[in-house]
């Protein structure tokens, strides 16, 4: 009986190890269901059938169900009951509260404690039976194996890839991912995961709320200062499924923004890379869009430039269309509520200012006239005002300006207390 318990526990533990390997290496994306879960579930099913057979035999002999197990082996049945409770509770938790499909926050969900307790009760059974038998009892080696299983459960406490020699690659990189939550911060759920060193950035929800556009950054490049070399525009369903590329081209494609009718996405294209900055004394321009920064004798650090605004059809019909081609950098375009105009940031006249143009890129007009760098413009629902970031008084604050009329607009401070305030929406 002891060795049969050890066999079933070994089966389940190896199945769980396979599940852990599949999740850690991106072979499975759901912590609860995948082909890699089948061995573990079959092991649990075999254990359940074994326990039910013992209970049925006890009933036929006129004994109570808890008398079906030998001394010390009642934890087998208790473990099965706890795991069944976990399955029911976990479904309710995921539907009612919402958890990420994978990650530390998933394993630390309250219902997952039941899973750990159930596995522990199953694994500890032969050891418990040996201890209850006392010095004269038998089953020493099954007890030793059982103790090893209990210690093996410690793998669940190791969340760093370096602690797991069975990992093919590290998936716990410090990369950006796309999450969703309610307005009050509840139901936080990961939608787009980073598993291969890439990162998901700048998510934008479609007007109908059925799709997400985002920028997918390539893995970090150690030869280029450990920063991504490229980024593309991707689309996914609102639940994170069906992720696919929309714009794949050389350079850094980011800051997607949907048109109100959901037919177009406007984005920023930086042919020579992304918006990475570094501080230091400016050196001479190299002539290829890079500025040398003197961090040390004879050293320089690339700063990426040459940003343009493009648009692309969401259905993929036709190539992307370039909307701007100024001498400066044009970034972060956003459609007006009626879809006829675009507001964007540009350094075409020196420092970065807020500009307005038609949706096809024609008739550009400068809105702000100040010595600050103004950026991050966002439309009001009426389309008559724009909120943006500026440091007109030394600290970054949020300002609002009107867009009606032919002359430059005068900004009105929306925030004034100490500290930086950015990213109005």
C-alpha positions as a Python dict, from the first residue, in 0.01 Angstrom:
ca = {
    (1, 'X'): (0, 0, 0),
    (2, 'X'): (284, 237, 87),
    (3, 'X'): (463, 182, -242),
    (4, 'X'): (140, 227, -437),
    (5, 'X'): (94, 563, -266),
    (6, 'X'): (452, 655, -353),
    (7, 'X'): (394, 557, -717),
    (8, 'X'): (84, 775, -746),
    (9, 'X'): (256, 1066, -571),
    (10, 'X'): (555, 1030, -806),
    (11, 'X'): (321, 1035, -1104),
    (12, 'X'): (152, 1354, -986),
    (13, 'X'): (477, 1531, -894),
    (14, 'X'): (635, 1452, -1232),
    (15, 'X'): (319, 1578, -1401),
    (16, 'X'): (335, 1904, -1207),
    (17, 'X'): (704, 1939, -1294),
    (18, 'X'): (612, 1907, -1662),
    (19, 'X'): (346, 2176, -1620),
    (20, 'X'): (598, 2407, -1452),
    (21, 'X'): (850, 2351, -1731),
    (22, 'X'): (588, 2421, -1999),
    (23, 'X'): (473, 2744, -1834),
    (24, 'X'): (825, 2869, -1763),
    (25, 'X'): (937, 2811, -2121),
    (26, 'X'): (632, 2945, -2300),
    (27, 'X'): (505, 2606, -2419),
    (28, 'X'): (177, 2661, -2229),
    (29, 'X'): (2, 2993, -2170),
    (30, 'X'): (-278, 2892, -1932),
    (31, 'X'): (-188, 2775, -1584),
    (32, 'X'): (-493, 2549, -1568),
    (33, 'X'): (-532, 2378, -1905),
    (34, 'X'): (-295, 2266, -2181),
    (35, 'X'): (-171, 1936, -2329),
    (36, 'X'): (115, 1950, -2077),
    (37, 'X'): (-137, 1928, -1792),
    (38, 'X'): (-270, 1587, -1904),
    (39, 'X'): (-18, 1365, -1713),
    (40, 'X'): (-78, 1554, -1387),
    (41, 'X'): (-455, 1537, -1428),
    (42, 'X'): (-439, 1165, -1512),
    (43, 'X'): (-233, 1106, -1198),
    (44, 'X'): (-488, 1292, -987),
    (45, 'X'): (-768, 1096, -1155),
    (46, 'X'): (-591, 765, -1084),
    (47, 'X'): (-548, 864, -720),
    (48, 'X'): (-915, 958, -701),
    (49, 'X'): (-1022, 623, -847),
    (50, 'X'): (-791, 445, -602),
    (51, 'X'): (-943, 626, -304),
    (52, 'X'): (-1299, 567, -427),
    (53, 'X'): (-1226, 197, -465),
    (54, 'X'): (-1103, 181, -105),
    (55, 'X'): (-1414, 362, 19),
    (56, 'X'): (-1643, 132, -184),
    (57, 'X'): (-1473, -175, -39),
    (58, 'X'): (-1513, -37, 312),
    (59, 'X'): (-1883, 28, 252),
    (60, 'X'): (-1935, -328, 134),
    (61, 'X'): (-1770, -449, 454),
    (62, 'X'): (-1998, -237, 669),
    (63, 'X'): (-1727, 11, 767),
    (64, 'X'): (-1737, 389, 757),
    (65, 'X'): (-1564, 574, 473),
    (66, 'X'): (-1280, 708, 688),
    (67, 'X'): (-1206, 353, 802),
    (68, 'X'): (-1124, 254, 443),
    (69, 'X'): (-764, 372, 472),
    (70, 'X'): (-487, 206, 676),
    (71, 'X'): (-358, 395, 979),
    (72, 'X'): (-194, 720, 870),
    (73, 'X'): (-325, 707, 512),
    (74, 'X'): (-639, 912, 561),
    (75, 'X'): (-453, 1214, 425),
    (76, 'X'): (-483, 1060, 77),
    (77, 'X'): (-858, 1108, 82),
    (78, 'X'): (-824, 1448, 248),
    (79, 'X'): (-583, 1557, -25),
    (80, 'X'): (-828, 1457, -298),
    (81, 'X'): (-1111, 1649, -127),
    (82, 'X'): (-895, 1961, -91),
    (83, 'X'): (-795, 1949, -459),
    (84, 'X'): (-1160, 1914, -561),
    (85, 'X'): (-1237, 2218, -346),
    (86, 'X'): (-952, 2401, -519),
    (87, 'X'): (-1095, 2330, -865),
    (88, 'X'): (-1438, 2464, -772),
    (89, 'X'): (-1304, 2767, -582),
    (90, 'X'): (-1048, 2853, -851),
    (91, 'X'): (-1309, 2866, -1125),
    (92, 'X'): (-1516, 3104, -915),
    (93, 'X'): (-1214, 3317, -828),
    (94, 'X'): (-1098, 3352, -1188),
    (95, 'X'): (-1446, 3439, -1312),
    (96, 'X'): (-1535, 3673, -1025),
    (97, 'X'): (-1206, 3845, -945),
    (98, 'X'): (-981, 3770, -1239),
    (99, 'X'): (-617, 3664, -1232),
    (100, 'X'): (-338, 3663, -1485),
    (101, 'X'): (-293, 3351, -1689),
    (102, 'X'): (60, 3304, -1557),
    (103, 'X'): (300, 3465, -1316),
    (104, 'X'): (366, 3513, -948),
    (105, 'X'): (37, 3696, -897),
    (106, 'X'): (-137, 3389, -1041),
    (107, 'X'): (25, 3135, -810),
    (108, 'X'): (-35, 3358, -508),
    (109, 'X'): (-411, 3379, -566),
    (110, 'X'): (-591, 3265, -247),
    (111, 'X'): (-743, 2960, -414),
    (112, 'X'): (-397, 2830, -512),
    (113, 'X'): (-325, 2775, -143),
    (114, 'X'): (-578, 2490, -157),
    (115, 'X'): (-382, 2329, -440),
    (116, 'X'): (-58, 2341, -242),
    (117, 'X'): (-230, 2199, 69),
    (118, 'X'): (-388, 1917, -133),
    (119, 'X'): (-58, 1818, -294),
    (120, 'X'): (115, 1831, 45),
    (121, 'X'): (-145, 1599, 202),
    (122, 'X'): (-96, 1347, -78),
    (123, 'X'): (284, 1362, -73),
    (124, 'X'): (319, 1338, 306),
    (125, 'X'): (99, 1028, 346),
    (126, 'X'): (366, 749, 358),
    (127, 'X'): (582, 959, 591),
    (128, 'X'): (286, 1019, 823),
    (129, 'X'): (197, 649, 827),
    (130, 'X'): (556, 554, 917),
    (131, 'X'): (568, 807, 1202),
    (132, 'X'): (235, 683, 1340),
    (133, 'X'): (358, 322, 1332),
    (134, 'X'): (641, 400, 1572),
    (135, 'X'): (984, 235, 1598),
    (136, 'X'): (845, -111, 1524),
    (137, 'X'): (667, -8, 1208),
    (138, 'X'): (765, -96, 853),
    (139, 'X'): (775, 110, 535),
    (140, 'X'): (1095, 302, 600),
    (141, 'X'): (1191, 361, 237),
    (142, 'X'): (847, 477, 123),
    (143, 'X'): (863, 724, 410),
    (144, 'X'): (1201, 851, 289),
    (145, 'X'): (1063, 900, -62),
    (146, 'X'): (759, 1076, 85),
    (147, 'X'): (985, 1313, 278),
    (148, 'X'): (1165, 1389, -48),
    (149, 'X'): (834, 1479, -212),
    (150, 'X'): (751, 1717, 70),
    (151, 'X'): (1087, 1889, 28),
    (152, 'X'): (1035, 1900, -350),
    (153, 'X'): (730, 2118, -298),
    (154, 'X'): (976, 2398, -223),
    (155, 'X'): (1016, 2446, -601),
    (156, 'X'): (694, 2644, -588),
    (157, 'X'): (867, 2908, -375),
    (158, 'X'): (1137, 2971, -635),
    (159, 'X'): (1028, 3243, -878),
    (160, 'X'): (1365, 3346, -1021),
    (161, 'X'): (1479, 3170, -1340),
    (162, 'X'): (1837, 3135, -1213),
    (163, 'X'): (1710, 2905, -937),
    (164, 'X'): (1562, 2658, -1186),
    (165, 'X'): (1822, 2461, -1391),
    (166, 'X'): (1548, 2312, -1611),
    (167, 'X'): (1455, 2643, -1769),
    (168, 'X'): (1539, 2694, -2135),
    (169, 'X'): (1515, 3070, -2110),
    (170, 'X'): (1428, 3334, -1854),
    (171, 'X'): (1070, 3452, -1877),
    (172, 'X'): (1070, 3678, -1572),
    (173, 'X'): (1252, 3960, -1751),
    (174, 'X'): (1169, 4316, -1656),
    (175, 'X'): (966, 4371, -1968),
    (176, 'X'): (648, 4568, -2020),
    (177, 'X'): (323, 4376, -2057),
    (178, 'X'): (-36, 4473, -2129),
    (179, 'X'): (-284, 4445, -1844),
    (180, 'X'): (-651, 4532, -1804),
    (181, 'X'): (-840, 4641, -1494),
    (182, 'X'): (-1164, 4804, -1388),
    (183, 'X'): (-1179, 5179, -1325),
    (184, 'X'): (-1142, 5118, -950),
    (185, 'X'): (-831, 4902, -1000),
    (186, 'X'): (-1008, 4569, -947),
    (187, 'X'): (-990, 4261, -1170),
    (188, 'X'): (-632, 4319, -1282),
    (189, 'X'): (-564, 4069, -1559),
    (190, 'X'): (-262, 4024, -1781),
    (191, 'X'): (-358, 4025, -2150),
    (192, 'X'): (-30, 4035, -2343),
    (193, 'X'): (262, 3848, -2189),
    (194, 'X'): (638, 3876, -2245),
    (195, 'X'): (794, 3533, -2282),
    (196, 'X'): (1076, 3553, -2536),
    (197, 'X'): (1252, 3868, -2421),
    (198, 'X'): (1014, 4092, -2615),
    (199, 'X'): (785, 4348, -2451),
    (200, 'X'): (436, 4486, -2513),
    (201, 'X'): (403, 4863, -2487),
    (202, 'X'): (165, 5154, -2556),
    (203, 'X'): (-167, 4964, -2565),
    (204, 'X'): (-463, 5136, -2731),
    (205, 'X'): (-819, 5005, -2707),
    (206, 'X'): (-1030, 5012, -3023),
    (207, 'X'): (-1340, 5237, -3027),
    (208, 'X'): (-1572, 4935, -3001),
    (209, 'X'): (-1363, 4782, -2723),
    (210, 'X'): (-1303, 4457, -2909),
    (211, 'X'): (-935, 4488, -3005),
    (212, 'X'): (-604, 4617, -2870),
    (213, 'X'): (-327, 4778, -3071),
    (214, 'X'): (15, 4785, -2911),
    (215, 'X'): (384, 4814, -2985),
    (216, 'X'): (585, 4492, -2960),
    (217, 'X'): (948, 4560, -2875),
    (218, 'X'): (1220, 4319, -2984),
    (219, 'X'): (1444, 4157, -2719),
    (220, 'X'): (1708, 4383, -2570),
    (221, 'X'): (2032, 4402, -2765),
    (222, 'X'): (2349, 4398, -2546),
    (223, 'X'): (2554, 4538, -2834),
    (224, 'X'): (2329, 4846, -2851),
    (225, 'X'): (2327, 4949, -2488),
    (226, 'X'): (2086, 4670, -2387),
    (227, 'X'): (1791, 4844, -2553),
    (228, 'X'): (1551, 4704, -2815),
    (229, 'X'): (1657, 4756, -3175),
    (230, 'X'): (1311, 4737, -3331),
    (231, 'X'): (942, 4757, -3249),
    (232, 'X'): (636, 4670, -3456),
    (233, 'X'): (264, 4745, -3430),
    (234, 'X'): (58, 4441, -3330),
    (235, 'X'): (-313, 4372, -3286),
    (236, 'X'): (-489, 4138, -3043),
    (237, 'X'): (-840, 4063, -2931),
    (238, 'X'): (-948, 4243, -2616),
    (239, 'X'): (-887, 3928, -2408),
    (240, 'X'): (-528, 3905, -2534),
    (241, 'X'): (-589, 3619, -2777),
    (242, 'X'): (-519, 3622, -3149),
    (243, 'X'): (-212, 3846, -3132),
    (244, 'X'): (-77, 3920, -3480),
    (245, 'X'): (148, 4181, -3646),
    (246, 'X'): (-2, 4475, -3835),
    (247, 'X'): (307, 4683, -3920),
    (248, 'X'): (644, 4508, -3946),
    (249, 'X'): (925, 4721, -4083),
    (250, 'X'): (1273, 4835, -3997),
    (251, 'X'): (1292, 5078, -3708),
    (252, 'X'): (1073, 5157, -3413),
    (253, 'X'): (695, 5168, -3461),
    (254, 'X'): (510, 5282, -3151),
    (255, 'X'): (236, 5506, -3001),
    (256, 'X'): (-61, 5356, -3193),
    (257, 'X'): (-391, 5547, -3183),
    (258, 'X'): (-723, 5437, -3333),
    (259, 'X'): (-942, 5647, -3558),
    (260, 'X'): (-1296, 5692, -3417),
    (261, 'X'): (-1442, 5460, -3683),
    (262, 'X'): (-1186, 5189, -3602),
    (263, 'X'): (-1063, 5167, -3962),
    (264, 'X'): (-724, 5336, -3924),
    (265, 'X'): (-437, 5336, -3676),
    (266, 'X'): (-196, 5627, -3670),
    (267, 'X'): (149, 5558, -3525),
    (268, 'X'): (499, 5699, -3487),
    (269, 'X'): (776, 5553, -3701),
    (270, 'X'): (1138, 5610, -3600),
    (271, 'X'): (1351, 5469, -3877),
    (272, 'X'): (1669, 5473, -3674),
    (273, 'X'): (1517, 5333, -3356),
    (274, 'X'): (1312, 5429, -3057),
    (275, 'X'): (1274, 5714, -2810),
    (276, 'X'): (1577, 5633, -2599),
    (277, 'X'): (1756, 5924, -2433),
    (278, 'X'): (2075, 5969, -2237),
    (279, 'X'): (2216, 6273, -2061),
    (280, 'X'): (2563, 6409, -2111),
    (281, 'X'): (2753, 6681, -2296),
    (282, 'X'): (2649, 6690, -2659),
    (283, 'X'): (2909, 6601, -2916),
    (284, 'X'): (2912, 6659, -3291),
    (285, 'X'): (2635, 6516, -3507),
    (286, 'X'): (2757, 6216, -3702),
    (287, 'X'): (2553, 6292, -4012),
    (288, 'X'): (2345, 5975, -3987),
    (289, 'X'): (2092, 6094, -3732),
    (290, 'X'): (2303, 6013, -3426),
    (291, 'X'): (2442, 6252, -3170),
    (292, 'X'): (2760, 6173, -2982),
    (293, 'X'): (2739, 6220, -2606),
    (294, 'X'): (3067, 6261, -2422),
    (295, 'X'): (3039, 6022, -2128),
    (296, 'X'): (3414, 5970, -2127),
    (297, 'X'): (3726, 6035, -2331),
    (298, 'X'): (3660, 5923, -2684),
    (299, 'X'): (3321, 5767, -2600),
    (300, 'X'): (2976, 5830, -2741),
    (301, 'X'): (2624, 5693, -2691),
    (302, 'X'): (2369, 5675, -2974),
    (303, 'X'): (2053, 5881, -2939),
    (304, 'X'): (1788, 5783, -3190),
    (305, 'X'): (1617, 6041, -3407),
    (306, 'X'): (1412, 6094, -3722),
    (307, 'X'): (1053, 6035, -3611),
    (308, 'X'): (765, 6050, -3857),
    (309, 'X'): (389, 5996, -3831),
    (310, 'X'): (226, 5721, -4038),
    (311, 'X'): (-114, 5559, -4061),
    (312, 'X'): (-226, 5210, -4163),
    (313, 'X'): (-559, 5041, -4230),
    (314, 'X'): (-660, 4801, -3955),
    (315, 'X'): (-775, 4539, -4207),
    (316, 'X'): (-425, 4537, -4357),
    (317, 'X'): (-539, 4644, -4704),
    (318, 'X'): (-267, 4859, -4853),
    (319, 'X'): (72, 4962, -4721),
    (320, 'X'): (122, 5215, -4438),
    (321, 'X'): (95, 5580, -4545),
    (322, 'X'): (342, 5848, -4434),
    (323, 'X'): (172, 6166, -4309),
    (324, 'X'): (464, 6389, -4203),
    (325, 'X'): (817, 6450, -4326),
    (326, 'X'): (946, 6758, -4147),
    (327, 'X'): (1302, 6851, -4058),
    (328, 'X'): (1233, 6772, -3692),
    (329, 'X'): (1073, 6482, -3511),
    (330, 'X'): (697, 6425, -3532),
    (331, 'X'): (544, 6191, -3274),
    (332, 'X'): (237, 6084, -3077),
    (333, 'X'): (-47, 6167, -3316),
    (334, 'X'): (-404, 6134, -3186),
    (335, 'X'): (-730, 6148, -3381),
    (336, 'X'): (-991, 6410, -3298),
    (337, 'X'): (-1329, 6271, -3185),
    (338, 'X'): (-1475, 6331, -3532),
    (339, 'X'): (-1174, 6169, -3702),
    (340, 'X'): (-1098, 6468, -3925),
    (341, 'X'): (-786, 6604, -3751),
    (342, 'X'): (-471, 6486, -3578),
    (343, 'X'): (-289, 6651, -3290),
    (344, 'X'): (78, 6561, -3249),
    (345, 'X'): (416, 6665, -3105),
    (346, 'X'): (684, 6809, -3332),
    (347, 'X'): (1028, 6966, -3303),
    (348, 'X'): (1024, 7099, -3659),
    (349, 'X'): (1063, 7459, -3533),
    (350, 'X'): (1312, 7390, -3254),
    (351, 'X'): (1184, 7267, -2918),
    (352, 'X'): (892, 7024, -2911),
    (353, 'X'): (551, 7191, -2952),
    (354, 'X'): (191, 7084, -3011),
    (355, 'X'): (68, 7086, -3371),
    (356, 'X'): (-259, 7018, -3552),
    (357, 'X'): (-314, 6879, -3903),
    (358, 'X'): (-585, 6717, -4113),
    (359, 'X'): (-626, 6340, -4090),
    (360, 'X'): (-448, 6293, -4425),
    (361, 'X'): (-143, 6491, -4307),
    (362, 'X'): (-224, 6820, -4482),
    (363, 'X'): (-254, 7172, -4336),
    (364, 'X'): (-23, 7144, -4033),
    (365, 'X'): (-62, 7428, -3781),
    (366, 'X'): (132, 7505, -3465),
    (367, 'X'): (-86, 7541, -3154),
    (368, 'X'): (160, 7622, -2873),
    (369, 'X'): (414, 7906, -2868),
    (370, 'X'): (643, 7879, -2566),
    (371, 'X'): (1000, 7794, -2467),
    (372, 'X'): (907, 7467, -2298),
    (373, 'X'): (892, 7121, -2452),
    (374, 'X'): (521, 7046, -2492),
    (375, 'X'): (408, 6690, -2556),
    (376, 'X'): (152, 6419, -2483),
    (377, 'X'): (-154, 6591, -2630),
    (378, 'X'): (-500, 6442, -2574),
    (379, 'X'): (-839, 6555, -2708),
    (380, 'X'): (-1142, 6651, -2504),
    (381, 'X'): (-1461, 6453, -2587),
    (382, 'X'): (-1605, 6760, -2760),
    (383, 'X'): (-1299, 6803, -2980),
    (384, 'X'): (-1274, 7171, -2885),
    (385, 'X'): (-984, 7146, -2637),
    (386, 'X'): (-654, 6965, -2601),
    (387, 'X'): (-473, 6870, -2280),
    (388, 'X'): (-95, 6835, -2290),
    (389, 'X'): (223, 6830, -2080),
    (390, 'X'): (450, 7133, -2045),
    (391, 'X'): (706, 7274, -1801),
    (392, 'X'): (617, 7643, -1840),
    (393, 'X'): (696, 7714, -1473),
    (394, 'X'): (987, 7475, -1433),
    (395, 'X'): (790, 7165, -1329),
    (396, 'X'): (594, 6945, -1563),
    (397, 'X'): (223, 7029, -1538),
    (398, 'X'): (-92, 6960, -1737),
    (399, 'X'): (-232, 7242, -1952),
    (400, 'X'): (-546, 7282, -2161),
    (401, 'X'): (-584, 7491, -2476),
    (402, 'X'): (-857, 7552, -2730),
    (403, 'X'): (-816, 7452, -3092),
    (404, 'X'): (-1071, 7685, -3254),
    (405, 'X'): (-957, 7993, -3444),
    (406, 'X'): (-667, 8053, -3679),
    (407, 'X'): (-399, 8183, -3444),
    (408, 'X'): (-189, 8013, -3177),
    (409, 'X'): (-384, 7895, -2874),
    (410, 'X'): (-314, 8018, -2520),
    (411, 'X'): (-271, 7734, -2268),
    (412, 'X'): (-452, 7734, -1932),
    (413, 'X'): (-290, 7550, -1641),
    (414, 'X'): (-493, 7254, -1519),
    (415, 'X'): (-247, 7161, -1242),
    (416, 'X'): (-18, 7381, -1035),
    (417, 'X'): (80, 7196, -716),
    (418, 'X'): (445, 7086, -666),
    (419, 'X'): (567, 6779, -850),
    (420, 'X'): (533, 6655, -1204),
    (421, 'X'): (196, 6584, -1364),
    (422, 'X'): (197, 6412, -1701),
    (423, 'X'): (-4, 6203, -1948),
    (424, 'X'): (-353, 6357, -1953),
    (425, 'X'): (-631, 6150, -2104),
}
